């Protein structure tokens, strides 16, 4: 516990005390099923506007499954179904007549492994806007530059926009993917262990970037790395697997509280490294 | 040897010898066995390669003598006159292959998409099974089928009937290779596109197809090589036509004031010829010059098929090298 305390003292004060804020997304008794198997059981979780919410927990507890429910990525999987309520600005995302394309535009996603398209850097970034009918070169140029600057990648790639995105390093590719998610001007960005395939230096760059993005975007990050959750997030949700293998959320609070004064014994055990 | 190992050996008599084996004899036996086996496999490998080498060398040696410019540019001359070429067959093969490609490439790629995307639906399973069966159907039966559905109703042998038959031959190769390539495209790439709000069709077209393109092209090239080499499906479909000449058909069409569509119709619906079919006919001809020309055709077809295969190999190798 002493050790943990020492680490927590390095958390920037601004991040550790989150001001009262608007709830951007709200999950209420959200369950995800794969066929008959319940992967997530009745998660109730608020996502605060322009804050970073981290979802932590041991492997297999359903963190990614929950995150993917947030922008309806489960729609792609046959026999996956979602129950309960999920809202964005009060609108139900799983309600009738909701266009999944619109949901995914407003709620972007960054994946575990960088997944740039096998195209040029420019085309990777222009892909999203083109989907929504933006075809004017000047507008696209602007958007590309803006999103690359937003992802702190502009200076590194400004001279090679028309080279293959696959030639970039892993960390650069991941920042490209973040930039790509930003091109369609989402309100929420979901990040599924965005640093797990990256080295520490690249990880720090992504974390710095997340702090920047926090000013304009609502961010939800799934991470295995508790230090990362402690370093970057404002709120933390702790998940665990129940004996029936369904994932449930056992605690949600300000990150500082979760790491210093958790209410649940299991959270304490987990954040102090006693298991997991 | 560890303490545990020693106590274990005391408890039970060891089956395998302990320590390093120093016997010179053992070492020798093993080396000889190794050499013998290696030699045997090498010999059989060589044996397996002999037919290819033999066929290649023999065809080149026999056929090369009879290849000249006339062979490529002239229509067949009468046997008594001598000379002449097989430009009719070359044109026919090209036209037939183009027709076959026009049908089988879009059909094959779209079917492959479906099978790759929905492998476990009923239709997906049926299509995959049907493709496998189709690949095993004797090509002469496919020729008969094209005869039944096209030659009989239309009342004429035609390049179209030949093209349709060949397209059926090409289809399984294209479907299977495209399907495999699409499956190799990482799932993450799809999700990346869908997470931006892209609809399925757009993801497939703009992200998946380019990612799989090199492999798809490889499959198409192999299918073309296969199609060009086929004879049996053409026996009942194109008839053979010593006078098939694209230039003449177009010229006479223009002179008689036909529209481009009508000229195209004429090209596609006339009986035509093909290299393999001509080779088959000439090889049975009593006149030695015909037989010689058959050898020349054999060489041309072989060089084309071999060339496409080697080119495909080279492209695949380069792609794999580029990926790692």
Coordinates of C-alpha atoms in Angstrom, one line a residue:
Chain A
X1 CA 0.0 0.0 0.0
X2 CA 2.9 2.3 0.8
X3 CA 4.3 1.7 -2.6
X4 CA 1.0 2.5 -4.3
X5 CA 0.7 5.7 -2.3
X6 CA 4.0 6.8 -3.6
X7 CA 2.9 6.3 -7.1
X8 CA -0.3 8.1 -6.6
X9 CA 1.5 11.2 -5.5
X10 CA 2.8 11.6 -9.0
X11 CA -0.8 12.0 -10.4
X12 CA -1.2 15.6 -11.5
X13 CA -3.6 17.4 -9.2
X14 CA -5.8 18.6 -12.0
X15 CA -6.6 15.1 -13.0
X16 CA -7.1 13.6 -9.6
X17 CA -9.9 16.0 -8.6
X18 CA -12.6 16.0 -11.3
X19 CA -15.0 18.9 -11.1
X20 CA -18.7 18.2 -11.2
X21 CA -19.6 17.5 -14.8
X22 CA -22.3 16.5 -17.3
X23 CA -22.9 12.9 -17.9
X24 CA -22.2 12.3 -21.6
X25 CA -23.1 8.6 -21.8
X26 CA -25.0 6.5 -19.3
X27 CA -25.2 2.7 -19.2
X28 CA -28.0 1.3 -17.2
X29 CA -28.2 -2.4 -16.4
X30 CA -26.4 -3.1 -19.6
X31 CA -25.9 -6.7 -20.4
X32 CA -24.2 -8.3 -23.4
X33 CA -24.9 -11.9 -24.4
X34 CA -23.1 -14.1 -26.9
X35 CA -25.9 -16.6 -27.6
X36 CA -26.9 -18.0 -24.3
X37 CA -23.7 -16.9 -22.5
X38 CA -23.9 -13.6 -20.6
X39 CA -20.6 -11.8 -21.0
X40 CA -21.6 -8.7 -19.2
X41 CA -24.1 -8.5 -16.4
X42 CA -26.1 -5.4 -15.7
X43 CA -23.5 -2.7 -15.7
X44 CA -24.6 0.7 -14.6
X45 CA -22.0 3.3 -15.4
X46 CA -21.9 7.0 -16.1
X47 CA -19.4 8.5 -18.6
X48 CA -18.6 12.1 -17.8
X49 CA -18.3 14.6 -20.5
X50 CA -14.8 15.7 -21.4
X51 CA -13.2 13.4 -18.8
X52 CA -11.3 10.2 -19.1
X53 CA -13.0 7.2 -17.7
X54 CA -10.8 4.1 -17.3
X55 CA -12.2 0.6 -17.2
X56 CA -9.9 -1.8 -15.3
X57 CA -10.1 -5.3 -14.1
X58 CA -8.4 -8.7 -14.6
X59 CA -8.3 -10.5 -17.9
X60 CA -11.6 -11.9 -19.2
X61 CA -13.8 -9.8 -17.0
X62 CA -15.5 -8.2 -20.0
X63 CA -13.8 -4.8 -20.2
X64 CA -13.5 -4.8 -23.9
X65 CA -16.9 -6.3 -24.4
X66 CA -18.4 -3.5 -22.4
X67 CA -16.4 -0.9 -24.4
X68 CA -17.5 -2.4 -27.7
X69 CA -21.1 -2.2 -26.6
X70 CA -20.7 1.6 -26.4
X71 CA -20.5 2.1 -30.1
X72 CA -22.5 -1.0 -31.1
X73 CA -19.5 -3.0 -32.4
X74 CA -21.4 -6.1 -31.3
X75 CA -23.8 -5.5 -34.1
X76 CA -21.2 -7.2 -36.3
X77 CA -21.2 -10.4 -34.3
X78 CA -23.9 -12.9 -35.1
X79 CA -25.9 -14.0 -32.0
X80 CA -24.4 -11.2 -29.8
X81 CA -27.2 -9.1 -28.2
X82 CA -27.3 -6.2 -25.8
X83 CA -29.9 -5.7 -23.1
X84 CA -30.5 -2.8 -20.9
X85 CA -30.1 0.9 -21.6
X86 CA -27.3 3.0 -23.1
X87 CA -27.7 6.6 -23.8
X88 CA -25.6 9.3 -25.4
X89 CA -26.8 12.8 -24.4
X90 CA -29.9 11.1 -23.2
X91 CA -30.7 9.4 -26.5
X92 CA -31.0 5.7 -26.3
X93 CA -28.3 4.2 -28.6
X94 CA -30.0 0.9 -29.0
X95 CA -33.4 2.4 -29.5
X96 CA -35.5 1.8 -32.6
X97 CA -34.6 3.9 -35.6
X98 CA -31.1 4.7 -34.5
X99 CA -28.6 4.6 -37.3
X100 CA -25.6 2.6 -36.3
X101 CA -23.5 4.5 -38.8
X102 CA -24.4 7.7 -36.9
X103 CA -23.6 6.1 -33.6
X104 CA -20.2 5.1 -34.8
X105 CA -19.5 8.5 -36.2
X106 CA -20.3 10.2 -32.9
X107 CA -18.5 7.5 -30.9
X108 CA -15.1 6.7 -32.4
X109 CA -12.9 3.8 -31.5
X110 CA -9.2 3.1 -31.2
X111 CA -8.2 -0.5 -31.1
X112 CA -5.6 -2.6 -29.2
X113 CA -3.3 -3.0 -32.1
X114 CA -2.8 -0.2 -34.5
X115 CA -4.8 -1.0 -37.6
X116 CA -4.0 1.6 -40.3
X117 CA -5.5 0.7 -43.7
X118 CA -2.9 -0.4 -46.3
X119 CA -3.1 3.0 -47.9
X120 CA -1.2 6.2 -47.7
X121 CA -1.3 8.3 -44.5
X122 CA -3.4 10.9 -46.3
X123 CA -5.9 8.3 -47.5
X124 CA -6.2 6.8 -44.1
X125 CA -7.2 10.1 -42.7
X126 CA -9.4 11.1 -45.7
X127 CA -11.3 7.8 -45.5
X128 CA -13.7 8.9 -42.7
X129 CA -14.6 12.3 -44.1
X130 CA -15.1 10.9 -47.6
X131 CA -17.6 8.5 -46.1
X132 CA -19.6 11.5 -45.1
X133 CA -19.4 13.1 -48.5
X134 CA -16.5 15.4 -48.0
X135 CA -14.6 15.3 -51.3
X136 CA -13.2 18.8 -51.8
X137 CA -9.4 18.6 -51.7
X138 CA -8.9 21.8 -49.7
X139 CA -11.3 20.7 -47.0
X140 CA -9.8 17.2 -46.9
X141 CA -6.3 18.7 -46.6
X142 CA -7.4 20.9 -43.7
X143 CA -9.1 18.0 -42.0
X144 CA -6.0 15.8 -42.4
X145 CA -3.7 18.4 -41.0
X146 CA -6.0 19.2 -38.2
X147 CA -6.4 15.7 -37.1
X148 CA -2.7 14.9 -37.4
X149 CA -1.9 18.0 -35.3
X150 CA -4.6 16.8 -32.9
X151 CA -2.9 13.5 -32.6
X152 CA 0.6 15.1 -32.2
X153 CA 1.8 13.4 -35.4
X154 CA 1.8 16.3 -37.9
X155 CA 5.5 17.2 -37.4
X156 CA 6.6 13.7 -37.9
X157 CA 4.7 12.9 -41.0
X158 CA 4.0 16.2 -42.8
X159 CA 6.6 15.4 -45.5
X160 CA 5.4 11.9 -46.2
X161 CA 1.6 12.1 -46.2
X162 CA 1.5 10.1 -49.4
X163 CA 3.6 7.3 -48.2
X164 CA 2.2 4.1 -46.9
X165 CA 0.9 4.3 -43.4
X166 CA 2.4 0.8 -42.8
X167 CA 5.9 2.3 -43.0
X168 CA 5.3 4.2 -39.7
X169 CA 6.4 2.8 -36.4
X170 CA 3.9 1.1 -34.1
X171 CA 3.5 4.2 -31.9
X172 CA 3.1 6.4 -34.9
X173 CA 0.6 4.0 -36.4
X174 CA -1.4 4.1 -33.2
X175 CA -1.4 7.9 -33.1
X176 CA -2.4 7.8 -36.8
X177 CA -5.4 5.6 -35.8
X178 CA -6.3 8.1 -33.1
X179 CA -6.1 10.9 -35.7
X180 CA -8.2 8.8 -38.0
X181 CA -10.8 8.4 -35.3
X182 CA -10.8 12.2 -34.9
X183 CA -11.3 13.0 -38.6
X184 CA -15.0 12.4 -38.3
X185 CA -15.3 14.7 -35.3
X186 CA -16.6 12.3 -32.8
X187 CA -17.8 13.3 -29.4
X188 CA -16.6 10.2 -27.6
X189 CA -13.5 8.2 -28.3
X190 CA -13.3 4.7 -27.0
X191 CA -9.8 3.2 -26.6
X192 CA -9.4 -0.5 -26.2
X193 CA -6.0 -1.0 -24.5
X194 CA -4.5 1.4 -27.0
X195 CA -0.9 1.0 -25.6
X196 CA -0.8 -2.7 -25.1
X197 CA 1.2 -3.2 -28.3
X198 CA 3.5 -0.3 -27.8
X199 CA 6.8 0.4 -26.0
X200 CA 7.0 2.7 -23.0
X201 CA 8.1 5.7 -24.9
X202 CA 5.3 5.4 -27.4
X203 CA 2.9 4.7 -24.5
X204 CA 3.8 8.0 -22.8
X205 CA 3.2 9.9 -26.0
X206 CA -0.3 8.4 -26.3
X207 CA -1.0 9.2 -22.7
X208 CA 0.1 12.8 -23.2
X209 CA -2.1 12.9 -26.2
X210 CA -5.1 11.6 -24.2
X211 CA -4.7 14.4 -21.7
X212 CA -4.7 16.9 -24.5
X213 CA -7.8 15.3 -26.1
X214 CA -9.6 15.4 -22.8
X215 CA -10.2 19.1 -23.4
X216 CA -12.4 18.4 -26.4
X217 CA -13.5 14.8 -26.2
X218 CA -15.0 12.4 -23.8
X219 CA -12.6 9.4 -23.5
X220 CA -13.2 5.9 -22.3
X221 CA -10.2 3.7 -22.0
X222 CA -9.9 0.0 -21.3
X223 CA -6.5 -0.8 -19.8
X224 CA -4.7 -3.7 -18.2
X225 CA -2.2 -1.3 -16.8
X226 CA -3.3 0.1 -13.5
X227 CA -0.5 2.7 -13.4
X228 CA -1.9 3.9 -16.8
X229 CA -5.4 4.2 -15.4
X230 CA -4.0 6.0 -12.4
X231 CA -1.9 8.3 -14.5
X232 CA -4.5 9.4 -17.1
X233 CA -8.0 8.9 -15.9
X234 CA -10.4 11.0 -13.9
X235 CA -12.9 8.2 -13.2
X236 CA -12.3 4.5 -12.9
X237 CA -14.7 1.6 -13.2
X238 CA -13.5 -1.7 -11.7
X239 CA -14.8 -4.9 -13.3
X240 CA -14.6 -8.5 -12.1
X241 CA -15.8 -11.8 -13.4
X242 CA -18.5 -13.4 -11.4
X243 CA -18.5 -17.2 -10.8
X244 CA -20.9 -17.7 -13.7
X245 CA -18.2 -16.0 -15.8
X246 CA -20.3 -12.9 -16.5
X247 CA -18.4 -9.7 -16.1
X248 CA -19.8 -7.2 -13.6
X249 CA -18.8 -3.7 -12.5
X250 CA -18.0 -3.8 -8.8
X251 CA -17.0 -0.3 -8.2
X252 CA -17.0 3.1 -9.9
X253 CA -15.6 6.3 -8.5
X254 CA -13.1 9.1 -9.0
X255 CA -9.8 7.5 -9.9
X256 CA -8.1 8.9 -6.9
X257 CA -10.7 7.3 -4.6
X258 CA -10.5 4.0 -6.4
X259 CA -6.7 3.9 -5.9
X260 CA -6.5 5.3 -2.4
X261 CA -9.7 4.4 -0.7
X262 CA -11.6 1.7 -2.5
X263 CA -14.8 0.6 -0.9
X264 CA -14.7 -3.0 -2.2
X265 CA -12.1 -5.4 -0.8
X266 CA -11.6 -6.9 -4.3
X267 CA -10.8 -3.5 -5.8
X268 CA -8.3 -2.9 -3.1
X269 CA -6.6 -6.3 -3.7
X270 CA -6.5 -5.6 -7.4
X271 CA -5.1 -2.1 -7.4
X272 CA -2.5 -3.0 -4.8
X273 CA -1.4 -5.8 -7.0
X274 CA -2.4 -8.6 -4.7
X275 CA -3.9 -10.4 -7.7
X276 CA -4.6 -9.9 -11.3
Chain B
X1 CA 23.1 -35.2 -14.0
X2 CA 20.9 -33.7 -11.2
X3 CA 20.3 -35.2 -7.8
X4 CA 16.8 -35.9 -8.7
X5 CA 17.8 -37.8 -11.8
X6 CA 20.2 -39.9 -9.7
X7 CA 17.7 -40.8 -7.1
X8 CA 15.2 -41.7 -9.9
X9 CA 17.7 -43.9 -11.6
X10 CA 18.4 -45.7 -8.3
X11 CA 14.7 -46.3 -7.9
X12 CA 14.1 -47.8 -11.3
X13 CA 16.4 -49.2 -13.9
X14 CA 16.9 -46.6 -16.6
X15 CA 15.6 -47.6 -20.0
X16 CA 17.7 -45.2 -22.1
X17 CA 21.5 -45.0 -21.7
X18 CA 22.7 -42.3 -19.4
X19 CA 25.3 -39.7 -20.2
X20 CA 26.9 -38.9 -23.5
X21 CA 27.0 -41.6 -26.1
X22 CA 30.6 -41.9 -27.1
X23 CA 30.5 -45.1 -29.2
X24 CA 32.1 -44.3 -32.6
X25 CA 30.1 -47.1 -34.2
X26 CA 26.7 -45.6 -33.3
X27 CA 27.7 -42.3 -34.7
X28 CA 28.7 -43.9 -37.9
X29 CA 25.5 -45.9 -38.4
X30 CA 23.4 -42.8 -37.9
X31 CA 25.3 -40.8 -40.4
X32 CA 25.0 -43.5 -43.0
X33 CA 21.3 -43.9 -42.4
X34 CA 20.9 -40.2 -42.7
X35 CA 22.8 -40.0 -45.9
X36 CA 20.9 -42.9 -47.4
X37 CA 17.5 -41.4 -46.6
X38 CA 18.6 -38.0 -47.8
X39 CA 19.8 -39.5 -51.0
X40 CA 16.6 -41.4 -51.5
X41 CA 14.4 -38.4 -51.0
X42 CA 16.6 -36.3 -53.4
X43 CA 16.4 -39.1 -56.0
X44 CA 12.6 -39.1 -55.8
X45 CA 12.4 -35.4 -55.9
X46 CA 14.4 -35.4 -59.1
X47 CA 12.2 -38.2 -60.4
X48 CA 9.1 -36.1 -59.8
X49 CA 10.7 -33.2 -61.7
X50 CA 11.7 -35.2 -64.7
X51 CA 8.3 -35.2 -66.4
X52 CA 8.1 -31.4 -66.3
X53 CA 11.7 -31.0 -67.5
X54 CA 11.2 -33.6 -70.2
X55 CA 7.9 -32.1 -71.5
X56 CA 9.3 -28.6 -71.5
X57 CA 12.6 -29.6 -73.3
X58 CA 10.9 -31.8 -75.8
X59 CA 8.2 -29.3 -76.7
X60 CA 10.7 -26.5 -77.0
X61 CA 13.0 -28.6 -79.2
X62 CA 10.2 -29.9 -81.4
X63 CA 8.0 -26.8 -81.6
X64 CA 10.6 -24.0 -81.8
X65 CA 11.6 -24.9 -85.4
X66 CA 8.2 -24.2 -86.7
X67 CA 7.6 -20.9 -85.1
X68 CA 7.9 -17.8 -87.3
X69 CA 6.2 -14.5 -87.8
X70 CA 3.7 -16.0 -90.3
X71 CA 2.6 -18.4 -87.6
X72 CA 1.3 -15.6 -85.5
X73 CA -0.1 -13.3 -88.2
X74 CA -1.6 -15.5 -90.9
X75 CA -4.8 -17.4 -91.2
X76 CA -4.4 -21.1 -91.9
X77 CA -3.4 -21.8 -95.5
X78 CA -4.6 -24.8 -97.4
X79 CA -2.5 -27.9 -96.8
X80 CA -1.5 -28.2 -100.4
X81 CA -0.3 -24.6 -100.5
X82 CA 1.7 -24.9 -97.3
X83 CA 2.7 -22.2 -94.8
X84 CA 0.0 -20.1 -93.1
X85 CA -0.4 -19.5 -89.4
X86 CA -2.9 -19.8 -86.6
X87 CA -3.9 -16.2 -86.1
X88 CA -7.5 -17.3 -86.1
X89 CA -6.8 -19.5 -83.0
X90 CA -4.8 -16.8 -81.3
X91 CA -7.6 -14.3 -81.8
X92 CA -10.2 -16.9 -80.7
X93 CA -8.3 -17.8 -77.6
X94 CA -8.0 -14.1 -76.6
X95 CA -11.7 -13.4 -77.3
X96 CA -12.8 -16.5 -75.4
X97 CA -10.6 -15.7 -72.5
X98 CA -11.8 -12.1 -72.3
X99 CA -15.4 -13.3 -72.3
X100 CA -14.6 -15.9 -69.6
X101 CA -12.9 -13.2 -67.5
X102 CA -15.8 -10.8 -67.9
X103 CA -18.1 -13.4 -66.5
X104 CA -16.0 -15.2 -63.9
X105 CA -14.1 -12.4 -62.3
X106 CA -17.0 -10.3 -61.0
X107 CA -19.0 -13.4 -60.2
X108 CA -16.1 -15.1 -58.5
X109 CA -15.1 -12.1 -56.4
X110 CA -18.7 -11.4 -55.3
X111 CA -19.3 -15.1 -54.4
X112 CA -16.0 -15.2 -52.5
X113 CA -17.1 -12.1 -50.6
X114 CA -20.2 -13.8 -49.5
X115 CA -18.5 -17.0 -48.6
X116 CA -15.8 -15.2 -46.7
X117 CA -18.2 -13.0 -44.8
X118 CA -20.9 -15.5 -44.0
X119 CA -19.1 -18.8 -44.0
X120 CA -21.5 -20.5 -41.7
X121 CA -24.8 -19.5 -43.2
X122 CA -26.7 -22.1 -45.3
X123 CA -26.0 -20.3 -48.5
X124 CA -22.3 -19.8 -47.6
X125 CA -21.9 -23.5 -47.0
X126 CA -23.7 -24.5 -50.2
X127 CA -21.7 -22.1 -52.3
X128 CA -18.4 -23.3 -50.9
X129 CA -19.4 -27.0 -51.4
X130 CA -20.7 -26.2 -54.9
X131 CA -17.4 -24.5 -55.7
X132 CA -15.4 -27.5 -54.6
X133 CA -17.6 -29.9 -56.6
X134 CA -17.4 -27.6 -59.6
X135 CA -13.6 -27.7 -59.5
X136 CA -13.8 -31.5 -59.7
X137 CA -16.3 -31.7 -62.6
X138 CA -14.6 -33.1 -65.8
X139 CA -14.1 -30.2 -68.1
X140 CA -15.7 -32.0 -71.1
X141 CA -19.0 -32.1 -69.1
X142 CA -18.8 -28.4 -68.7
X143 CA -18.4 -28.2 -72.5
X144 CA -21.5 -30.3 -73.0
X145 CA -23.4 -28.1 -70.5
X146 CA -22.5 -24.9 -72.5
X147 CA -23.5 -26.7 -75.7
X148 CA -26.9 -27.4 -74.1
X149 CA -27.6 -24.0 -72.7
X150 CA -26.1 -21.9 -75.5
X151 CA -25.2 -23.6 -78.7
X152 CA -28.5 -25.4 -79.1
X153 CA -30.8 -22.5 -78.3
X154 CA -28.8 -20.1 -80.3
X155 CA -28.4 -22.5 -83.2
X156 CA -24.7 -21.7 -83.6
X157 CA -21.4 -22.5 -82.2
X158 CA -19.8 -19.4 -80.8
X159 CA -17.0 -17.7 -78.9
X160 CA -19.7 -16.8 -76.3
X161 CA -20.4 -20.5 -75.7
X162 CA -16.7 -21.2 -75.4
X163 CA -16.2 -18.2 -73.1
X164 CA -19.1 -19.3 -70.8
X165 CA -17.6 -22.9 -70.6
X166 CA -14.2 -21.5 -69.8
X167 CA -15.6 -19.1 -67.2
X168 CA -17.1 -22.1 -65.4
X169 CA -13.7 -23.7 -65.4
X170 CA -12.1 -20.5 -64.0
X171 CA -14.8 -19.8 -61.4
X172 CA -13.7 -22.2 -58.6
X173 CA -10.1 -21.0 -58.7
X174 CA -11.1 -17.4 -58.5
X175 CA -13.7 -18.0 -55.7
X176 CA -11.4 -20.1 -53.5
X177 CA -8.3 -17.9 -53.9
X178 CA -10.2 -14.7 -53.3
X179 CA -12.0 -16.2 -50.3
X180 CA -8.6 -17.2 -48.8
X181 CA -7.2 -13.8 -49.4
X182 CA -10.1 -12.0 -47.9
X183 CA -9.9 -14.2 -44.9
X184 CA -6.3 -13.2 -44.4
X185 CA -7.2 -9.6 -44.1
X186 CA -7.0 -8.9 -40.4
X187 CA -10.3 -8.5 -38.6
X188 CA -8.9 -5.3 -37.0
X189 CA -8.8 -3.6 -40.4
X190 CA -12.5 -4.3 -41.0
X191 CA -13.4 -3.0 -37.5
X192 CA -11.3 0.1 -38.0
X193 CA -13.4 0.9 -41.0
X194 CA -16.7 0.0 -39.5
X195 CA -15.8 2.0 -36.3
X196 CA -15.6 5.1 -38.5
X197 CA -19.2 4.5 -39.5
X198 CA -18.5 2.9 -42.9
X199 CA -21.2 0.6 -44.2
X200 CA -20.3 -3.0 -44.9
X201 CA -20.1 -2.7 -48.7
X202 CA -17.8 0.3 -48.5
X203 CA -15.5 -1.5 -46.1
X204 CA -15.4 -4.4 -48.4
X205 CA -14.7 -2.4 -51.5
X206 CA -12.4 0.3 -50.2
X207 CA -10.5 -1.5 -47.4
X208 CA -10.7 -5.2 -47.8
X209 CA -10.4 -5.6 -51.5
X210 CA -7.2 -3.4 -51.8
X211 CA -5.7 -5.3 -48.9
X212 CA -6.4 -8.6 -50.6
X213 CA -5.8 -7.4 -54.1
X214 CA -2.4 -8.9 -54.8
X215 CA -3.7 -12.3 -53.8
X216 CA -6.9 -11.9 -55.7
X217 CA -4.9 -11.0 -58.9
X218 CA -2.7 -14.1 -58.3
X219 CA -5.8 -16.2 -58.2
X220 CA -7.2 -14.6 -61.4
X221 CA -3.9 -15.1 -63.2
X222 CA -3.8 -18.8 -62.3
X223 CA -7.4 -19.2 -63.4
X224 CA -6.6 -17.6 -66.8
X225 CA -3.6 -19.9 -67.2
X226 CA -5.9 -22.8 -66.5
X227 CA -8.6 -21.5 -68.9
X228 CA -6.2 -21.0 -71.7
X229 CA -4.9 -24.5 -71.4
X230 CA -8.4 -26.1 -71.6
X231 CA -9.5 -28.0 -74.8
X232 CA -12.4 -30.2 -73.9
X233 CA -14.9 -27.5 -73.0
X234 CA -14.3 -26.0 -76.4
X235 CA -14.9 -29.1 -78.4
X236 CA -18.7 -28.7 -78.3
X237 CA -18.9 -24.9 -78.1
X238 CA -16.7 -23.1 -80.7
X239 CA -16.6 -25.6 -83.5
X240 CA -13.3 -24.3 -84.9
X241 CA -13.1 -21.6 -87.6
X242 CA -10.2 -21.3 -90.0
X243 CA -11.3 -17.8 -91.1
X244 CA -11.9 -16.2 -87.7
X245 CA -10.2 -12.8 -87.9
X246 CA -11.1 -9.9 -85.7
X247 CA -9.7 -7.5 -88.4
X248 CA -11.9 -8.9 -91.1
X249 CA -15.1 -9.1 -89.0
X250 CA -14.6 -5.5 -88.0
X251 CA -13.7 -4.3 -91.5
X252 CA -16.7 -6.0 -93.2
X253 CA -18.9 -4.8 -90.4
X254 CA -17.9 -1.2 -90.8
X255 CA -18.2 -1.5 -94.6
X256 CA -21.8 -2.8 -94.3
X257 CA -22.6 0.0 -91.8
X258 CA -23.0 -2.0 -88.7
X259 CA -23.0 -0.4 -85.3
X260 CA -20.2 -1.2 -82.8
X261 CA -22.7 -3.3 -80.8
X262 CA -23.6 -5.3 -83.9
X263 CA -19.9 -5.9 -84.7
X264 CA -19.3 -7.0 -81.2
X265 CA -22.2 -9.4 -81.5
X266 CA -20.7 -10.8 -84.7
X267 CA -17.3 -11.3 -83.0
X268 CA -18.9 -13.0 -80.0
X269 CA -21.5 -15.1 -81.7
X270 CA -19.5 -16.4 -84.6
X271 CA -17.9 -19.9 -84.4
X272 CA -14.3 -19.3 -83.5
X273 CA -11.1 -21.2 -82.9
X274 CA -8.7 -21.7 -80.1
X275 CA -5.1 -22.6 -79.8
X276 CA -5.7 -25.8 -77.8
X277 CA -8.5 -26.9 -80.1
X278 CA -6.4 -26.3 -83.2
X279 CA -3.5 -28.2 -81.7
X280 CA -5.8 -31.1 -81.0
X281 CA -7.1 -31.1 -84.6
X282 CA -3.7 -30.6 -86.2
X283 CA -2.1 -33.3 -84.2
X284 CA -4.4 -35.8 -85.8
X285 CA -3.8 -34.5 -89.3
X286 CA -2.1 -36.7 -91.8
X287 CA -0.1 -33.9 -93.2
X288 CA 3.2 -33.4 -91.4
X289 CA 3.1 -29.7 -91.7
X290 CA -0.1 -29.6 -89.6
X291 CA 1.6 -31.8 -87.0
X292 CA 4.5 -29.5 -86.9
X293 CA 2.2 -26.5 -86.4
X294 CA 0.5 -28.4 -83.6
X295 CA 3.9 -28.6 -81.9
X296 CA 4.4 -24.9 -82.4
X297 CA 1.1 -24.2 -80.8
X298 CA 2.0 -26.6 -77.9
X299 CA 5.1 -24.5 -77.4
X300 CA 3.2 -21.2 -77.4
X301 CA 0.5 -22.4 -75.0
X302 CA 3.1 -23.9 -72.7
X303 CA 5.2 -20.8 -72.6
X304 CA 2.2 -18.7 -71.8
X305 CA 0.9 -21.0 -69.0
X306 CA 4.4 -21.5 -67.6
X307 CA 5.1 -17.8 -67.9
X308 CA 1.9 -16.8 -66.0
X309 CA 2.7 -19.3 -63.3
X310 CA 6.2 -18.1 -62.9
X311 CA 5.1 -14.5 -62.9
X312 CA 2.5 -15.3 -60.3
X313 CA 5.1 -17.0 -58.2
X314 CA 7.4 -14.1 -58.4
X315 CA 4.7 -11.6 -57.5
X316 CA 3.6 -13.7 -54.5
X317 CA 7.2 -14.1 -53.3
X318 CA 7.7 -10.3 -53.6
X319 CA 4.6 -9.7 -51.7
X320 CA 5.5 -12.0 -48.9
X321 CA 9.0 -10.5 -48.7
X322 CA 7.5 -7.1 -48.5
X323 CA 5.1 -8.1 -45.8
X324 CA 7.7 -9.5 -43.3

